[in-house]
PDB file of C-alpha atoms in Angstrom:
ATOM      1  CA  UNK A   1      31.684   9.542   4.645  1.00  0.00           C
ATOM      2  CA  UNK A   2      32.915  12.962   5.842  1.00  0.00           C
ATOM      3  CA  UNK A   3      31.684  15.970   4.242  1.00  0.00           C
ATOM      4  CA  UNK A   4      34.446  16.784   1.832  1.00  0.00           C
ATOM      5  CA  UNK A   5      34.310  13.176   0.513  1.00  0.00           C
ATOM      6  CA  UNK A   6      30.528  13.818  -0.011  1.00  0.00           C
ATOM      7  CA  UNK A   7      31.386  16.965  -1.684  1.00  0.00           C
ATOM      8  CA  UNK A   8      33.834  15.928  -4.061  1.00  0.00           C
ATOM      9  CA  UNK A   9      32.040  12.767  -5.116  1.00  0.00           C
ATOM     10  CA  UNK A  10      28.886  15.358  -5.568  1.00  0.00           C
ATOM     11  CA  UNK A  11      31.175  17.231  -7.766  1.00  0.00           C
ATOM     12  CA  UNK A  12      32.110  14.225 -10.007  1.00  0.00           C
ATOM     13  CA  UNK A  13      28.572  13.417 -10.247  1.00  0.00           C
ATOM     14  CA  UNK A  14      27.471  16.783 -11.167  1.00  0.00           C
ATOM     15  CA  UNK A  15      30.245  17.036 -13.752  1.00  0.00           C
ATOM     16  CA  UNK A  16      30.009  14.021 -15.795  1.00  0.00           C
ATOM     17  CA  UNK A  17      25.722  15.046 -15.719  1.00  0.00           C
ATOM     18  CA  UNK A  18      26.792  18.773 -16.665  1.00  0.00           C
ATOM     19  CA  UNK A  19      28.794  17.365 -19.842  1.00  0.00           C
ATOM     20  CA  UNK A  20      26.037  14.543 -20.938  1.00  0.00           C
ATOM     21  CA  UNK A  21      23.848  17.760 -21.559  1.00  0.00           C
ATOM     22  CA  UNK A  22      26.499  19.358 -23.331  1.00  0.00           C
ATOM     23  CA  UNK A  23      27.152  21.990 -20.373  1.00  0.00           C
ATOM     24  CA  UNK A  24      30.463  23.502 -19.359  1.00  0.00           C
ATOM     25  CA  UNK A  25      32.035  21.054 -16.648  1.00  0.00           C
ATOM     26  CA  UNK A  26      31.921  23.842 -14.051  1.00  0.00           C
ATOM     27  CA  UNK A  27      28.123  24.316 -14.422  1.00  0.00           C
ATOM     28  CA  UNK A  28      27.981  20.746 -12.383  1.00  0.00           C
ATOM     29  CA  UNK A  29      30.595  21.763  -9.821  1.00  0.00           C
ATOM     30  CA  UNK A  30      28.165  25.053  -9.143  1.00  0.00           C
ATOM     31  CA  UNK A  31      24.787  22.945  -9.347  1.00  0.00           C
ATOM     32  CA  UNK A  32      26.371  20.484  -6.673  1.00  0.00           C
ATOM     33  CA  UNK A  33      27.640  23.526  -4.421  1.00  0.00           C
ATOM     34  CA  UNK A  34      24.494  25.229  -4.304  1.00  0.00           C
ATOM     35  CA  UNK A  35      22.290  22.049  -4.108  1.00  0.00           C
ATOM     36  CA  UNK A  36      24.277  20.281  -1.308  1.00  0.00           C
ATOM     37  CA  UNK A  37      23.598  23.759   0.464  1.00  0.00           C
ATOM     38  CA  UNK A  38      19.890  23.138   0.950  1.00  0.00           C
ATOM     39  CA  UNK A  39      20.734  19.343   1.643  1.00  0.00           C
ATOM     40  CA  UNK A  40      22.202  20.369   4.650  1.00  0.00           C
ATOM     41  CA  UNK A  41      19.554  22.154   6.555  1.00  0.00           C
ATOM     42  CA  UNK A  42      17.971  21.525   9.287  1.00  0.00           C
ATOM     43  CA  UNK A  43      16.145  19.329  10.236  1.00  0.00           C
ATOM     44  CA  UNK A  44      17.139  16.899   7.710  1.00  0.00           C
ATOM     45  CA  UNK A  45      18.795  13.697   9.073  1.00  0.00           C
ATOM     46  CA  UNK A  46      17.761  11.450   6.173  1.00  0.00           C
ATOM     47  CA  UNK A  47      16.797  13.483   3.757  1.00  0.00           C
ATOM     48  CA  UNK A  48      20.340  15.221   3.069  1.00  0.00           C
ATOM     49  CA  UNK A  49      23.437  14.960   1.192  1.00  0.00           C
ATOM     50  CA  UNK A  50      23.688  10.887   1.545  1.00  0.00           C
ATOM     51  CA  UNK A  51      20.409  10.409   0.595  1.00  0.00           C
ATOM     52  CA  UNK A  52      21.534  12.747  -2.744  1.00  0.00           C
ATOM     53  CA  UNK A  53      24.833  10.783  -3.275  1.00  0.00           C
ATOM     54  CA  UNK A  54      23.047   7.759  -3.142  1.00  0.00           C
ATOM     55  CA  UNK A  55      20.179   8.345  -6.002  1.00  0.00           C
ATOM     56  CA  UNK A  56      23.089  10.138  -8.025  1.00  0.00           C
ATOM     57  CA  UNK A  57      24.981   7.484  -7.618  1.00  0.00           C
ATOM     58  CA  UNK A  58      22.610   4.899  -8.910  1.00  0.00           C
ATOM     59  CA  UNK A  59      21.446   7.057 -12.030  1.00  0.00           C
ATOM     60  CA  UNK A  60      24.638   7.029 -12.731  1.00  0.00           C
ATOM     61  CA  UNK A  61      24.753   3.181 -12.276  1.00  0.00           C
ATOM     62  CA  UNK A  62      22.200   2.952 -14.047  1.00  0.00           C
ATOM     63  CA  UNK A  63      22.519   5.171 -17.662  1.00  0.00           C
ATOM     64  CA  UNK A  64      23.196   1.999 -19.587  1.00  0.00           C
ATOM     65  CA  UNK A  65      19.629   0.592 -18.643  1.00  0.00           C
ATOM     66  CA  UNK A  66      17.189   3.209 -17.797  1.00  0.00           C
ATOM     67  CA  UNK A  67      15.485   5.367 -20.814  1.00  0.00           C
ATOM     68  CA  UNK A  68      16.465   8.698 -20.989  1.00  0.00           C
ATOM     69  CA  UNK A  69      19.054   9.052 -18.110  1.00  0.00           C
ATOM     70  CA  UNK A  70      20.079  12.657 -17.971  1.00  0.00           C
ATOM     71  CA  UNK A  71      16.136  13.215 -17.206  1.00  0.00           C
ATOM     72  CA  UNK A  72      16.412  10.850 -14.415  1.00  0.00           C
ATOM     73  CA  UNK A  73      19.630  12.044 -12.633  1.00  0.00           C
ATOM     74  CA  UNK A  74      19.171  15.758 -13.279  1.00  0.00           C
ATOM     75  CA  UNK A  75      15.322  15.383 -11.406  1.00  0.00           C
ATOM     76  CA  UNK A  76      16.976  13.320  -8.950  1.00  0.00           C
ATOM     77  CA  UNK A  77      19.480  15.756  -7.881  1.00  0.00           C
ATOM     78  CA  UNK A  78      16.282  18.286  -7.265  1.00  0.00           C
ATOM     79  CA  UNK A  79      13.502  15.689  -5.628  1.00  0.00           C
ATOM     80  CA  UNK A  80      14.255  16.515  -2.422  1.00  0.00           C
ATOM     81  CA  UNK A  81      15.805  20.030  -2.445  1.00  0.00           C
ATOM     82  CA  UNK A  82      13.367  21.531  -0.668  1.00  0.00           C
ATOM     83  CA  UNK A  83      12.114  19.248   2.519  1.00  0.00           C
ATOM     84  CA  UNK A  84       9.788  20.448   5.524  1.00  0.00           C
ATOM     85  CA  UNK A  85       8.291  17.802   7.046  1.00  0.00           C
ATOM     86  CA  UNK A  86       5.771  19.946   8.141  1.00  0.00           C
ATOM     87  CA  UNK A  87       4.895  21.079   4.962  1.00  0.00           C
ATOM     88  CA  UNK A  88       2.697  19.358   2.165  1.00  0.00           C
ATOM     89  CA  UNK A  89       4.087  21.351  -1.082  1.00  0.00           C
ATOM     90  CA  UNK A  90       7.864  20.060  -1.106  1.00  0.00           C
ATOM     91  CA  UNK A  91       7.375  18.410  -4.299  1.00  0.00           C
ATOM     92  CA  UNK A  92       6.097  20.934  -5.804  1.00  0.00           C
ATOM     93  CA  UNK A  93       8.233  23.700  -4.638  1.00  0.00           C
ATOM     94  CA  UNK A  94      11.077  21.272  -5.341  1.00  0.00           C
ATOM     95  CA  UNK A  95      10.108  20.970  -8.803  1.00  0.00           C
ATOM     96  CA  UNK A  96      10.137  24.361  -9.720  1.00  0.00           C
ATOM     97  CA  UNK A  97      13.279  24.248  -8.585  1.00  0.00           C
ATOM     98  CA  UNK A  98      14.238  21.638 -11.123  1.00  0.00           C
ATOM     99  CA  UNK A  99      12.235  23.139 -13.921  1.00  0.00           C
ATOM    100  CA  UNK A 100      13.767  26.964 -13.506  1.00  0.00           C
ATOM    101  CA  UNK A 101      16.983  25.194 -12.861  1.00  0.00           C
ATOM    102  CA  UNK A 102      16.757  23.586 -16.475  1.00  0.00           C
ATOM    103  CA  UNK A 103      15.531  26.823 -18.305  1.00  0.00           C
ATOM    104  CA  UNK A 104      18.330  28.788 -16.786  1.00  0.00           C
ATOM    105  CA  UNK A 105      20.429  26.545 -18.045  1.00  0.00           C
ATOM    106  CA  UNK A 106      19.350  26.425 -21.239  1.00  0.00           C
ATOM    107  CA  UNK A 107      18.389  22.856 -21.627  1.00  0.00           C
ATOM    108  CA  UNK A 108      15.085  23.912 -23.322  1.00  0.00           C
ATOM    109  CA  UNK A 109      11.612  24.104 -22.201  1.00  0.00           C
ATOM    110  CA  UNK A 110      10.565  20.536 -23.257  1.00  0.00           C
ATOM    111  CA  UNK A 111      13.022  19.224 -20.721  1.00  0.00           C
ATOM    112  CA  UNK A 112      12.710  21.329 -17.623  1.00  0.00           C
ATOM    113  CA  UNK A 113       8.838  20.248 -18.334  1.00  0.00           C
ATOM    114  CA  UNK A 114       9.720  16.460 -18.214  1.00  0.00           C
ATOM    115  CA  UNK A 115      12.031  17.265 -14.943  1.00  0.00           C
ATOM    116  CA  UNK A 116       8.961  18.682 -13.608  1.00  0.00           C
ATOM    117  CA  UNK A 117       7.014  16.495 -14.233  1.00  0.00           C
ATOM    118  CA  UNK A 118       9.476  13.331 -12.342  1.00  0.00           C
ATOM    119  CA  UNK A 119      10.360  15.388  -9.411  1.00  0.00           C
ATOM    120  CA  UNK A 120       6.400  15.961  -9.213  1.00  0.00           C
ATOM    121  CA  UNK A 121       5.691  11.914  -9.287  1.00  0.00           C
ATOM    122  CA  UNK A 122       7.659  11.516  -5.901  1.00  0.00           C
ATOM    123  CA  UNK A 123       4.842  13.586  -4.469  1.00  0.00           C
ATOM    124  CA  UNK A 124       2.941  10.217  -5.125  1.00  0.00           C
ATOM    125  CA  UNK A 125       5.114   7.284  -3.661  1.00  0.00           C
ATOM    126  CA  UNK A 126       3.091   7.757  -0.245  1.00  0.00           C
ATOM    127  CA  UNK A 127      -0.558   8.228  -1.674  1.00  0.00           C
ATOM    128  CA  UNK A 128      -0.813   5.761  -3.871  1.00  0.00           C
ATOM    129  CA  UNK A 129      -1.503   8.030  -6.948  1.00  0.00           C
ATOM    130  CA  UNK A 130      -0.868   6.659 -10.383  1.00  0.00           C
ATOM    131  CA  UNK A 131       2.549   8.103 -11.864  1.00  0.00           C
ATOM    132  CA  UNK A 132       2.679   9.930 -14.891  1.00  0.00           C
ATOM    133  CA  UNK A 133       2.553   8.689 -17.950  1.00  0.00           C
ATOM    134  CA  UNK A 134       6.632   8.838 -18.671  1.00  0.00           C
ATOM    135  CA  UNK A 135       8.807   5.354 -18.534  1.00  0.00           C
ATOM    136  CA  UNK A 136      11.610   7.552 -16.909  1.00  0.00           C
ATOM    137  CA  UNK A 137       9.213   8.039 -13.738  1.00  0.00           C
ATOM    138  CA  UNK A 138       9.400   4.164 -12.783  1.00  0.00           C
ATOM    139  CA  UNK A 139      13.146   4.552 -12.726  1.00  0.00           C
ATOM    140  CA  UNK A 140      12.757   7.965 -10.639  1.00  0.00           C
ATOM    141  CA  UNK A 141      10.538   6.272  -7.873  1.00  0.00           C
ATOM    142  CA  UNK A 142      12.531   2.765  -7.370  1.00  0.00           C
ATOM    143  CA  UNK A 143      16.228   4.810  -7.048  1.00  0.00           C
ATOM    144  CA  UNK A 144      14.533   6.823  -4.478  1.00  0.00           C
ATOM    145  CA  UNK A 145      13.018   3.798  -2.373  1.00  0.00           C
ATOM    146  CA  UNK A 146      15.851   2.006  -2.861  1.00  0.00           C
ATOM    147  CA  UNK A 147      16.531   2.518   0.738  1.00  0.00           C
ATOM    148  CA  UNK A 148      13.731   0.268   1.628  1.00  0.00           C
ATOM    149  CA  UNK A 149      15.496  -2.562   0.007  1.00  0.00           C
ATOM    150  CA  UNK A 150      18.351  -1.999   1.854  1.00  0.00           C
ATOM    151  CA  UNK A 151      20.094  -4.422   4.517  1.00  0.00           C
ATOM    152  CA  UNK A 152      18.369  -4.225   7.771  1.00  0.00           C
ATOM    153  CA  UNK A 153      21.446  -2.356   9.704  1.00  0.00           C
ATOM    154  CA  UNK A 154      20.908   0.457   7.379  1.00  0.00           C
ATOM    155  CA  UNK A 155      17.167   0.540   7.060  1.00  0.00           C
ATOM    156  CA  UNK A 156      16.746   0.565  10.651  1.00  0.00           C
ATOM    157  CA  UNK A 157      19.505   4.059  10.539  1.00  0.00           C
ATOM    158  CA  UNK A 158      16.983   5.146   8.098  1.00  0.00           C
ATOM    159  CA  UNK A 159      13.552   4.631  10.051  1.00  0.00           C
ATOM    160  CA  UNK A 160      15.571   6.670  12.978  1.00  0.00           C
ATOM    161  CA  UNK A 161      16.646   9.191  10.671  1.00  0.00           C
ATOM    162  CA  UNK A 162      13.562   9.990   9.643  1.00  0.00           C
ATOM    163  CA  UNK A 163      11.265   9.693  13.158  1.00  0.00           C
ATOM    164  CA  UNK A 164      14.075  12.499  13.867  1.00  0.00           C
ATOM    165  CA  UNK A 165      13.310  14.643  11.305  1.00  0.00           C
ATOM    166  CA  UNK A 166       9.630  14.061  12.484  1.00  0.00           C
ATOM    167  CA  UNK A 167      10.630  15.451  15.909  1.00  0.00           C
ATOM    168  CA  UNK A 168       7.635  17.839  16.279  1.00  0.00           C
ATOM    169  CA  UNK A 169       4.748  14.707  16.026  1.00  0.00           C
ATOM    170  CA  UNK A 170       3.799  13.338  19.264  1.00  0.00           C
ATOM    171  CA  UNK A 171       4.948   9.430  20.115  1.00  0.00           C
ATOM    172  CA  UNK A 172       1.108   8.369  19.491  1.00  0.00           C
ATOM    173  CA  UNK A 173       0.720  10.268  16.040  1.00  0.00           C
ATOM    174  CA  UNK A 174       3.792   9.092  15.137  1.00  0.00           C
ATOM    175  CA  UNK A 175       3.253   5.400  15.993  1.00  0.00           C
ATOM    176  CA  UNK A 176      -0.273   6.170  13.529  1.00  0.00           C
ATOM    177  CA  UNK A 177       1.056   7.973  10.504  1.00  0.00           C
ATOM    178  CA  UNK A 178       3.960   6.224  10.086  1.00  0.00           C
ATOM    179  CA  UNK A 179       2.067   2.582  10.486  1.00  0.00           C
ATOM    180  CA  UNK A 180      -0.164   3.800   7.454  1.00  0.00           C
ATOM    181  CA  UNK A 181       2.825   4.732   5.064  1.00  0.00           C
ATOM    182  CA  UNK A 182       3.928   1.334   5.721  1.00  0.00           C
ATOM    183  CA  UNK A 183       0.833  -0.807   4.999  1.00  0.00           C
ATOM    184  CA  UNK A 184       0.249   1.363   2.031  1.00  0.00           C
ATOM    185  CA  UNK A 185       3.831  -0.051   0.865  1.00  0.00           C
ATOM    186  CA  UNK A 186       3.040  -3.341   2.104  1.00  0.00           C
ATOM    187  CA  UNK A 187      -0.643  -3.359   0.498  1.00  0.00           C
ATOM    188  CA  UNK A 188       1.252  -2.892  -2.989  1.00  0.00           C
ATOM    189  CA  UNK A 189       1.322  -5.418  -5.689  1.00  0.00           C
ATOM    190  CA  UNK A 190       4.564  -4.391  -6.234  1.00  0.00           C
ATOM    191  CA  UNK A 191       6.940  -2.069  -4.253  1.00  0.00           C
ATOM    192  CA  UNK A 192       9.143  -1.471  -7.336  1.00  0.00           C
ATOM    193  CA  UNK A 193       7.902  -0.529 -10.594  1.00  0.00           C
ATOM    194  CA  UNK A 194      10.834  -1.841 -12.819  1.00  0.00           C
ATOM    195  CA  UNK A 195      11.848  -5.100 -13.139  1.00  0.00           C
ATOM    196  CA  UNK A 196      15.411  -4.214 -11.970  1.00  0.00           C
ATOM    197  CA  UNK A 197      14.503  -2.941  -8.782  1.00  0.00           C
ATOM    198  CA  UNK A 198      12.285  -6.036  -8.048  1.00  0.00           C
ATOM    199  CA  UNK A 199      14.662  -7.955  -8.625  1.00  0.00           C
ATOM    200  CA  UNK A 200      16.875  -6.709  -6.828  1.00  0.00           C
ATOM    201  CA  UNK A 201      15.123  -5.395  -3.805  1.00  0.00           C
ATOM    202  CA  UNK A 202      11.511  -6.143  -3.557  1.00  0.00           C
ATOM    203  CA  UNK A 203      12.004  -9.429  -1.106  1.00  0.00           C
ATOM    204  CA  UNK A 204      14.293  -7.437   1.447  1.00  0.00           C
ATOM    205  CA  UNK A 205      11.938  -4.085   1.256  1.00  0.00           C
ATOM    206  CA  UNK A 206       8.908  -6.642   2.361  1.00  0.00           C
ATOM    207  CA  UNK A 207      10.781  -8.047   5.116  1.00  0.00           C
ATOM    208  CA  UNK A 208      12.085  -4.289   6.397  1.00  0.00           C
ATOM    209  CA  UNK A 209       8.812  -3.006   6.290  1.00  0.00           C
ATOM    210  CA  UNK A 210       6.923  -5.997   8.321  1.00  0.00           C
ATOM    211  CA  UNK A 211      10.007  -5.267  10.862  1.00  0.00           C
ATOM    212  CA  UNK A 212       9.007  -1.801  11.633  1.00  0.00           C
ATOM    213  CA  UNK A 213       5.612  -2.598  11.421  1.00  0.00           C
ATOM    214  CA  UNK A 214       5.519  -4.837  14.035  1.00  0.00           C
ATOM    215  CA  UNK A 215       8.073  -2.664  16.111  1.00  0.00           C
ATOM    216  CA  UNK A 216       4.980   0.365  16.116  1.00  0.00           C
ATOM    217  CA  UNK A 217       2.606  -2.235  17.623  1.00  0.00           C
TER     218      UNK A 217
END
C-alpha cells in the first residue's frame, strides 16, 4: 500500500471513529494527520502506519462483537504513538497522549481515563503482568498481536521489521532478548485472551513463534 492509500483509508477510519463519539467528521481527518505523523518516524519499520491501519482496521471489524468499541479503536490509534526502542516509558508517554487527546476533545474525563488505562495494558503483553481489570483490554491486546497469528510470509516481514528497528543491539543480545519475549509467549496458557482471537489465531501464532525460535538457536 502506498502512502496516500494508507492515508486516505486512515482518514475513513478516523472519520467514522470521530462521528461514533459524536465529533465533527473533520476532527478524525485531523487526529489521523497528526497521528500518522509520529507513525512515520524513524526508526520505525514495524511499528508505523501499517501496523496502525491494521489494529484500526480490525476494531473496526470488530464493533459488532467487542464491548465498548470506540474505547478500543480510539486507544488503539494511540498505543504505539510514541515508540523508542531504546526507551522503557513508550506506553506511558503514549498514553498520555491518548488521555490529553480525549480531554481536548471533550469526550469527558471518565473516558480519556479508560483510554489510559488500555493503551497502558500494552505495556504488559511482554512481562507477563496481569491486565487491568476492563473486558475492553482483552480485545486491545489480541488486535495488537494479531500479527503473530499471521501467515508465515508476513510474520517472518514482521520479525525483520522489528530486528531493524532494534538496529543499535548487538547480534548476541539480540539473539538473547528476543529468544525470551518468545518463550514468554510460548510459556502462555493462552496467547489470546478472547475467544475470537483463539480461535482464530492461536494455532498459527504457536507455530510462528517455535519458527523463530529455533531460527535464534
Amino acid at each position: 500500500m502506498d502512502a496516500r492509500a494508507l492515508r486516505d483509508e486512515l482518514h475513513d477510519h478516523g472519520r467514522r471513529m470521530a462521528v461514533s463519539l459524536g465529533l465533527a467528521r473533520e476532527s478524525g481527518t485531523a487526529l489521523a494527520d497528526a497521528l500518522l505523523l509520529q507513525y512515520g518516524r524513524w526508526p520505525r519499520r514495524y511499528h508505523d502506519g501499517r501496523h496502525l491501519l491494521a489494529c484500526v482496521r480490525e476494531a473496526e471489524a470488530l464493533r459488532s462483537v467487542a464491548p465498548s468499541p470506540d474505547a478500543i479503536a480510539f486507544a488503539l490509534w494511540f498505543h504505539d504513538v510514541v515508540y523508542w526502542p531504546w526507551r522503557r516509558d513508550n506506553e506511558a508517554r503514549s498514553a498520555v497522549q491518548a488521555r490529553d487527546a480525549a480531554l481536548r476533545m471533550g469526550l469527558g474525563a471518565e473516558f480519556a481515563g479508560r483510554v489510559h488505562g488500555l493503551v497502558m495494558a500494552t505495556a504488559h503483553l511482554a512481562g507477563g503482568a496481569p491486565s487491568p481489570d476492563d473486558p475492553a483490554t482483552d480485545w486491545v491486546l489480541d488486535i495488537d498481536l494479531g500479527i503473530l497469528g499471521t501467515p508465515g510470509v508476513v510474520y517472518d516481514r514482521y520479525e525483520r521489521d522489528v530486528r531493524r528497528e532494534y538496529f543499535f543491539v548487538t547480534p548476541w543480545a539480540w539473539r538473547k532478548g528476543r529468544a525470551a519475549v518468545l518463550r514468554h509467549f510460548l510459556d502462555q496458557p493462552r496467547i489470546y485472551r478472547t475467544e475470537h482471537f483463539r480461535d482464530r489465531l492461536e494455532e498459527m501464532a504457536r507455530h510462528n513463534l517455535t519458527r523463530a525460535l529455533a531460527r535464534l538457536s
